[in-house]
Coordinates of C-alpha atoms in Angstrom, one line a residue:
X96 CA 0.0 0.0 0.0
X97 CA 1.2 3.8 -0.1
X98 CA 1.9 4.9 2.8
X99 CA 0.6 9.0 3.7
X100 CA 2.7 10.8 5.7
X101 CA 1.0 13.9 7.3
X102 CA 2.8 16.3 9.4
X103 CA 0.9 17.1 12.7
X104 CA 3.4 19.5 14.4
X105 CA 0.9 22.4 14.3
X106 CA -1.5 20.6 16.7
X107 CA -4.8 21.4 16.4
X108 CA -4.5 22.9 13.2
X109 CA -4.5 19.9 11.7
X110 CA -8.0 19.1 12.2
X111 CA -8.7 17.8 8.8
X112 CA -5.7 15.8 8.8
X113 CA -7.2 14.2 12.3
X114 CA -10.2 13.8 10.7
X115 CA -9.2 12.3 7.6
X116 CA -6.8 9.9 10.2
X117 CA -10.3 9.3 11.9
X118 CA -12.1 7.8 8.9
X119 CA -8.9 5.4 8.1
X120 CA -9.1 3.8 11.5
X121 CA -13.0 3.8 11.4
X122 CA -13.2 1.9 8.1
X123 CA -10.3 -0.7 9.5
X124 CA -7.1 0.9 8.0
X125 CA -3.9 1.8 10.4
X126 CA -2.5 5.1 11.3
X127 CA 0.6 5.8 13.5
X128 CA 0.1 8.9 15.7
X129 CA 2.7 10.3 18.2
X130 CA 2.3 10.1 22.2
X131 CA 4.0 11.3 24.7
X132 CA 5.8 7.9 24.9
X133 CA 6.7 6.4 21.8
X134 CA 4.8 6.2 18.6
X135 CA 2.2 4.2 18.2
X136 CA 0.2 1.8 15.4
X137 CA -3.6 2.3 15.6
X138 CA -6.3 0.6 14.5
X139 CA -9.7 0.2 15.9
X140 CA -9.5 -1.8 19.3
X141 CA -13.4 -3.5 18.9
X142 CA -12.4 -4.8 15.4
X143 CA -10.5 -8.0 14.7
X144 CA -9.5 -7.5 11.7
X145 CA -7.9 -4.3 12.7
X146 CA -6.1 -6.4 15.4
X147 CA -4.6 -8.6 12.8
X148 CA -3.6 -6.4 10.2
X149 CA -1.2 -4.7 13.6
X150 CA 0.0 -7.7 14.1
X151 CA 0.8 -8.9 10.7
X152 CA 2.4 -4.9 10.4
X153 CA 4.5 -5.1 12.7
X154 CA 5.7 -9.0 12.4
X155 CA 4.3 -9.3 15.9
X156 CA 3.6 -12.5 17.7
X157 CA -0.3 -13.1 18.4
X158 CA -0.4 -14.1 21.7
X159 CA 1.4 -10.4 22.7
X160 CA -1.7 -8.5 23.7
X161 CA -2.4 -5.0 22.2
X162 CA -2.5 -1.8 24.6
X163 CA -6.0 0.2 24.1
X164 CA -5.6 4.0 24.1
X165 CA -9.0 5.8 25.6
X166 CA -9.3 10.0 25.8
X167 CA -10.1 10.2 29.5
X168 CA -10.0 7.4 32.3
X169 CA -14.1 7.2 32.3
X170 CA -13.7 5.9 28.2
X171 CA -12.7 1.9 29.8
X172 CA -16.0 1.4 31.0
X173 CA -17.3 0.0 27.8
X174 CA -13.8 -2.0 27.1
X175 CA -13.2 -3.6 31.2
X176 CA -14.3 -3.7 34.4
X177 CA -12.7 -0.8 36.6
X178 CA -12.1 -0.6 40.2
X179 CA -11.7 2.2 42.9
X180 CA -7.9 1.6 42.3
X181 CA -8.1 2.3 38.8
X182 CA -9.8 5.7 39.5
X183 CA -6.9 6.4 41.9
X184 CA -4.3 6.1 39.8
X185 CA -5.9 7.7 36.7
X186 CA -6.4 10.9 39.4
X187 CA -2.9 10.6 40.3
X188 CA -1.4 9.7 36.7
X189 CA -3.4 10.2 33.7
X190 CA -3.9 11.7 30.9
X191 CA -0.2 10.3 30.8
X192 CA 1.9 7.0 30.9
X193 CA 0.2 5.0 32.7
X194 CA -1.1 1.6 31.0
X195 CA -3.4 0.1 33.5
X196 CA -4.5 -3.8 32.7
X197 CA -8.1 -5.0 33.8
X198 CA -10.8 -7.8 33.3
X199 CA -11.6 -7.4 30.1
X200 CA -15.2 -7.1 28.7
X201 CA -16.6 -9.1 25.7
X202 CA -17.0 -5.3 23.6
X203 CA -13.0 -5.9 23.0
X204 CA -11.9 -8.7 21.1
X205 CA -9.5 -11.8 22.1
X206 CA -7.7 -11.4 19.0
X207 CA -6.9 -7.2 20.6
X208 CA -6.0 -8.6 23.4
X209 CA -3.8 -11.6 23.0
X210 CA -6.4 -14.1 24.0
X211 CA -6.2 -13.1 27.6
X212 CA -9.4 -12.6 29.4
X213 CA -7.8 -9.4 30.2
X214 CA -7.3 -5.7 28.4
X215 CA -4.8 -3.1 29.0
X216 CA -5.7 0.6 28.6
X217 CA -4.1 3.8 28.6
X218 CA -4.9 7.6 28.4
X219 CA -2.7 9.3 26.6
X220 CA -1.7 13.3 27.1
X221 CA -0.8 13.9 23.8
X222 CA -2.7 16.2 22.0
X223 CA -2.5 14.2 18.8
X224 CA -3.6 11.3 20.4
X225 CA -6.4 12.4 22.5
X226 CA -8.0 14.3 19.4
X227 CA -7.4 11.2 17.2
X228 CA -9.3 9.0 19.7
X229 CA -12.2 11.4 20.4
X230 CA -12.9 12.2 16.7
X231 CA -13.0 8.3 15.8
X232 CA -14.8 7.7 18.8
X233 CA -13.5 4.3 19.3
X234 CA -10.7 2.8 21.6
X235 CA -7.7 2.9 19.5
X236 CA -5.6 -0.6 20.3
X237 CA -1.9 0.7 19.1
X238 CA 1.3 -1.2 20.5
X239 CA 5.1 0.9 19.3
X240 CA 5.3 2.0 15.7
X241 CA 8.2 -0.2 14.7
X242 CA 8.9 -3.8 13.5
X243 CA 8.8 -6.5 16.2
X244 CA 12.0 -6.4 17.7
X245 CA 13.4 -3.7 16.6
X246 CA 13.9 -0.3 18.8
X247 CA 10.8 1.6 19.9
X248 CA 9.9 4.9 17.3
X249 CA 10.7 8.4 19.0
X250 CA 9.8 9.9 15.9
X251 CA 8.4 9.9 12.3
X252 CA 11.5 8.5 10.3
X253 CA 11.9 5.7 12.5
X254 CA 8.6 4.9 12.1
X255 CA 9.1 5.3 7.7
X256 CA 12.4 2.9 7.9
X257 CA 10.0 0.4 9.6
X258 CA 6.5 0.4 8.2
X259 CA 6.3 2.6 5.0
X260 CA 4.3 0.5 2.9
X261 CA 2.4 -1.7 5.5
X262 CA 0.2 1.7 7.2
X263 CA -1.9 3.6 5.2
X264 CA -1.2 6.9 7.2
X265 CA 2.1 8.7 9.3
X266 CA 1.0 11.4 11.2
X267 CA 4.3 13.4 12.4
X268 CA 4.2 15.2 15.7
X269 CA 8.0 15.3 16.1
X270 CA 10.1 14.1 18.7
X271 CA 8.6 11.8 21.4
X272 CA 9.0 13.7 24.8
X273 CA 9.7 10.6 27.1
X274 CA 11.0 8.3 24.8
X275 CA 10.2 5.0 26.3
X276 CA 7.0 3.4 26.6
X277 CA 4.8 3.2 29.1
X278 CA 4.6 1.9 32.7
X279 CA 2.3 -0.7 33.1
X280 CA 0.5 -2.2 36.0
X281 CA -2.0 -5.3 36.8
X282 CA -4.1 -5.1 40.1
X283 CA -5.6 -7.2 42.5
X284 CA -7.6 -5.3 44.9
X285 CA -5.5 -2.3 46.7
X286 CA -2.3 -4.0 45.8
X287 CA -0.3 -3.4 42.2
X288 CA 2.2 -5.8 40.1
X289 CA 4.7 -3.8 37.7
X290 CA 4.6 -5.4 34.3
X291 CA 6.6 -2.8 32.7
X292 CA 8.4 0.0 34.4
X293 CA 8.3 3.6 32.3
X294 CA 8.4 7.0 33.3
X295 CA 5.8 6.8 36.1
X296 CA 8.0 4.9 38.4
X297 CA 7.4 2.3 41.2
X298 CA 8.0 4.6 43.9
X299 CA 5.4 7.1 42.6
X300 CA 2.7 4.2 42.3
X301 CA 2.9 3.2 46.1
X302 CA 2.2 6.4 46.8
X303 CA -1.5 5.7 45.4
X304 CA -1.2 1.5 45.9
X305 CA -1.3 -0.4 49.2
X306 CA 1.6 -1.9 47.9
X307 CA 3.6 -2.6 44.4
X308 CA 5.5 -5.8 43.0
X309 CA 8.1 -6.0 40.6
X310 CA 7.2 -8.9 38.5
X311 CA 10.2 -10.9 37.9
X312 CA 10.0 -10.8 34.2
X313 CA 10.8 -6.9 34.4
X314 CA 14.6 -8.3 35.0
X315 CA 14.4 -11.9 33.6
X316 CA 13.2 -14.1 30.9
X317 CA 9.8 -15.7 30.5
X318 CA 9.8 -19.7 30.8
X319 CA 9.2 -20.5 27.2
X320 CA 5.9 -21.9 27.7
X321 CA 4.8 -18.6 30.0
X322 CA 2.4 -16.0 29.0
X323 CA 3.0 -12.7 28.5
X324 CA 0.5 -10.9 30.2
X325 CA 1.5 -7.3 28.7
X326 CA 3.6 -6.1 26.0
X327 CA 7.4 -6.3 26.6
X328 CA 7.1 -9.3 28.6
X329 CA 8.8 -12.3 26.6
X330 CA 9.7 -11.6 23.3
X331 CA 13.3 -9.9 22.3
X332 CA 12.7 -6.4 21.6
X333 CA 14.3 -3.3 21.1
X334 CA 17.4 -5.2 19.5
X335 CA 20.2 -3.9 17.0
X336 CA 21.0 -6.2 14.4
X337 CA 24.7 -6.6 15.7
X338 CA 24.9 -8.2 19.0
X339 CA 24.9 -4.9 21.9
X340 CA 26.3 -6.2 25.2
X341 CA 25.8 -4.4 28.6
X342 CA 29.1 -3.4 30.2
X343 CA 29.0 -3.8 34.7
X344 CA 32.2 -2.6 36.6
X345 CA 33.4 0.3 38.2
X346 CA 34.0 3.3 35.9
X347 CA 37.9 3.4 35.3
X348 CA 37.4 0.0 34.1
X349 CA 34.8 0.2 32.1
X350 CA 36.7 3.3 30.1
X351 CA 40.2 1.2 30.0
X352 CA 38.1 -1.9 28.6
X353 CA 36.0 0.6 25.7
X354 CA 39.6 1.9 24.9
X355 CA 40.6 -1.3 24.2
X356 CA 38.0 -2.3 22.2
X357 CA 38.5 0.5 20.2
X358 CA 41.6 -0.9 19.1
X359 CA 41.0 -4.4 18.7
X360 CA 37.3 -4.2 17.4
X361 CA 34.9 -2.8 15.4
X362 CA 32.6 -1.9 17.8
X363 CA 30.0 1.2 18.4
X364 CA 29.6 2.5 21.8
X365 CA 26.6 4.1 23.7
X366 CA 28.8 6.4 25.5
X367 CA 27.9 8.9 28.7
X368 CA 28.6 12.7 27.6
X369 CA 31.4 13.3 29.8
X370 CA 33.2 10.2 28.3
X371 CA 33.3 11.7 24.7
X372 CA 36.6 13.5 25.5
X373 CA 38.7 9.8 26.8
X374 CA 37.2 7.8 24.2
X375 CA 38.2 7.6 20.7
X376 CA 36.2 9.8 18.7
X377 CA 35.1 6.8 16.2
X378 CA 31.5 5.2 16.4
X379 CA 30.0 6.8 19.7
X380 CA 26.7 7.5 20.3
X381 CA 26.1 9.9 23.5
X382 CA 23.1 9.0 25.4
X383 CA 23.3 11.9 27.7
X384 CA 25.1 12.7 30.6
X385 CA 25.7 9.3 33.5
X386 CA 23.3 11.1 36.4
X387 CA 20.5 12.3 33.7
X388 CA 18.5 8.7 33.8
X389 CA 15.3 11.1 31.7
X390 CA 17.7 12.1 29.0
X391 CA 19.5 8.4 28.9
X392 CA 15.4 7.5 28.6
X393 CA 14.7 10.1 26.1
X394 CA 17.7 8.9 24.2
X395 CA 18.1 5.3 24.4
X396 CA 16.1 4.0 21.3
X397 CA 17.2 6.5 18.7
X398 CA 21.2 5.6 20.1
X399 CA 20.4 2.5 19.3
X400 CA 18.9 3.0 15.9
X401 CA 21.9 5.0 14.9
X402 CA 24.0 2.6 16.7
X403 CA 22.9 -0.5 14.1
X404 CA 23.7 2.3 10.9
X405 CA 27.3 3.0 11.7
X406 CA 28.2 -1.0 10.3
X407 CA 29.9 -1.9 12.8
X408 CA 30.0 -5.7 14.7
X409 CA 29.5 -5.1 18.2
X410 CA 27.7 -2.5 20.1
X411 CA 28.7 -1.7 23.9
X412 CA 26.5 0.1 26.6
X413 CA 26.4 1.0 30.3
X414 CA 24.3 -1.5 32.4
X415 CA 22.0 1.5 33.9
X416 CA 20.9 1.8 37.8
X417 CA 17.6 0.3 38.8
X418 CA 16.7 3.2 40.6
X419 CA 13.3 5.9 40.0
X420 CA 13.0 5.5 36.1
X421 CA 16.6 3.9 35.9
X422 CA 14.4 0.4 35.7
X423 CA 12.7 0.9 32.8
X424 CA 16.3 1.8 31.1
X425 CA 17.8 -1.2 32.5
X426 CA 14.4 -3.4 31.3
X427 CA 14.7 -2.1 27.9
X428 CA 18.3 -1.9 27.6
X429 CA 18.5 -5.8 29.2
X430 CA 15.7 -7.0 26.6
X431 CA 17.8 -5.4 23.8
X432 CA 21.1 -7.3 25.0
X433 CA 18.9 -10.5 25.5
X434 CA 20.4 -10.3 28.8
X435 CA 24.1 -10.3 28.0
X436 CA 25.8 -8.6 30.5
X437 CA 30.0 -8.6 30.5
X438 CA 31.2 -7.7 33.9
X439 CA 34.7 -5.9 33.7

């Protein structure tokens, strides 16, 4: 198919381009639309064959359940069965990154969902999103803009590399102003399990949330016969096409062993700002300076876009804190590495 691309920067000017975005989605088609997070691929949430064409878009497996994206926390009635907890965190965290999943109601399709009996659904704050929703007037199901596996889309031209030719529409709202996807949640009464941390962090959620779990699967694998119960549980994502490999040690070592490397190897490197100057000015990628975890955040899936371009054989990173929003870079950056971690 041809692929429109449409650019959105001027907001709510672009009213007829929304609309025209509106009618796609409503007669089944697919249109990627910027959020505060990442970029999404929408289709209509309540139709199935909308849920397979994202899928079969993106190369994604069928049992990885969709994300719904609603205009305002009320909107999941219809879609799942909501809770006082819900209401509290959507008072404390949304519009915004917050994916909250919840029983699911038969209005919203198995095939949207992965087959769980469950649906996960998020308000967006961005303005493109919330007018694209509200003038389609259906639950937009939209997991990242990009091919399955590869890096998350912070912007319109990753999102053409990826699908040009498998969307019918691009609308461009510029840069993505988190830059990783968002936090999601499961409940069970007062009581909260992290699926996915993102920029709302675990910290922030037991301040609404009797209490909040880490799932395992945040740090490790999936048995291979486990279910994922939201995206970015099992499957290898967010992955160069080189092996990248996540570098643990104190700093002086980890600089004397990237100096090396340099040397011996063709190799890219996801570098800090301040170590620009001691490295080897060949095939490095800042991410942002080593106490700014948002700007490492912000950064992190472009790097490692322009990382795989520079044709090299072996990409190296820092292995990032677990602390505040630190997880969700060490998730994403662990999931890239498939977990390979080189202490030196």
């Amino acid at each position: 198919m041809t692929t429109k691309v449409i650019d959105v920067k001027n907001g709510f000017q672009s009213q007829d381009d929304i609309k025209e975005a509106a009618s796609i989605l409503l007669a089944g088609g697919l249109v990627v639309f910027p959020t505060e997070t990442v970029y999404g691929l929408g289709g209509d949430a309540t139709n199935e064959s909308s849920a397979q064409k994202i899928y079969a878009a993106k190369g994604r497996p069928s049992d990885n359940p969709l994300i719904i994206h609603i205009a305002s926390p009320e909107e999941a009635e219809p879609y799942a069965v909501t809770s006082e907890t819900y209401y509290r965190l959507a008072k404390a965290f949304m519009p915004g990154p917050l994916t909250v999943v919840l029983p699911r109601k038969e209005s919203i399709p198995l095939r949207t969902t992965g087959g769980l009996q469950t649906v996960a659904v998020r308000c967006p704050s961005h303005p493109i999103a919330r007018a694209l929703i509200r003038e389609a007037g259906i639950p937009i199901a939209a997991p990242s803009a990009n091919l399955s596996g590869k890096p998350s889309p912070t912007c319109a031209r990753h999102v053409i590399e990826d699908l040009s030719g498998r969307v019918d529409m691009i609308l461009d709202g510029g840069n993505s102003e988190i830059g990783l996807e968002s936090t999601i949640v499961a409940l069970d009464g007062n009581r909260a399990t992290l699926l996915r941390p993102g920029a709302i962090t675990a910290d922030a959620l037991r301040c609404v949330c009797e209490s909040v779990t880490v799932a395992p699967s945040v740090v490790a694998q999936l048995a291979e016969n486990e279910r994922p119960l939201s995206p970015g549980m099992k499957y290898k994502h967010y992955a160069p096409s080189v092996p990248f490999v996540l570098l643990k040690g104190s700093k002086n070592n980890i600089l004397d062993f990237l100096k090396k490397e340099q040397k011996e190897k063709k190799c890219a490197i996801l570098c800090y700002s301040e170590e620009t100057a001691e490295l080897e000015n060949k095939n490095l990628v800042d991410i942002g300076k080593s106490e700014n975890l948002d700007e490492q955040a912000k950064r992190l899936f472009t790097a490692l876009r322009d990382a795989d371009k520079l044709g090299v054989d072996i990409i190296y990173g820092h292995l990032p804190t677990t602390d505040g929003i630190g997880l969700a870079l060490y998730n994403r950056m662990l999931r890239a590495a498939a977990h390979t971690i080189l202490e030196v």
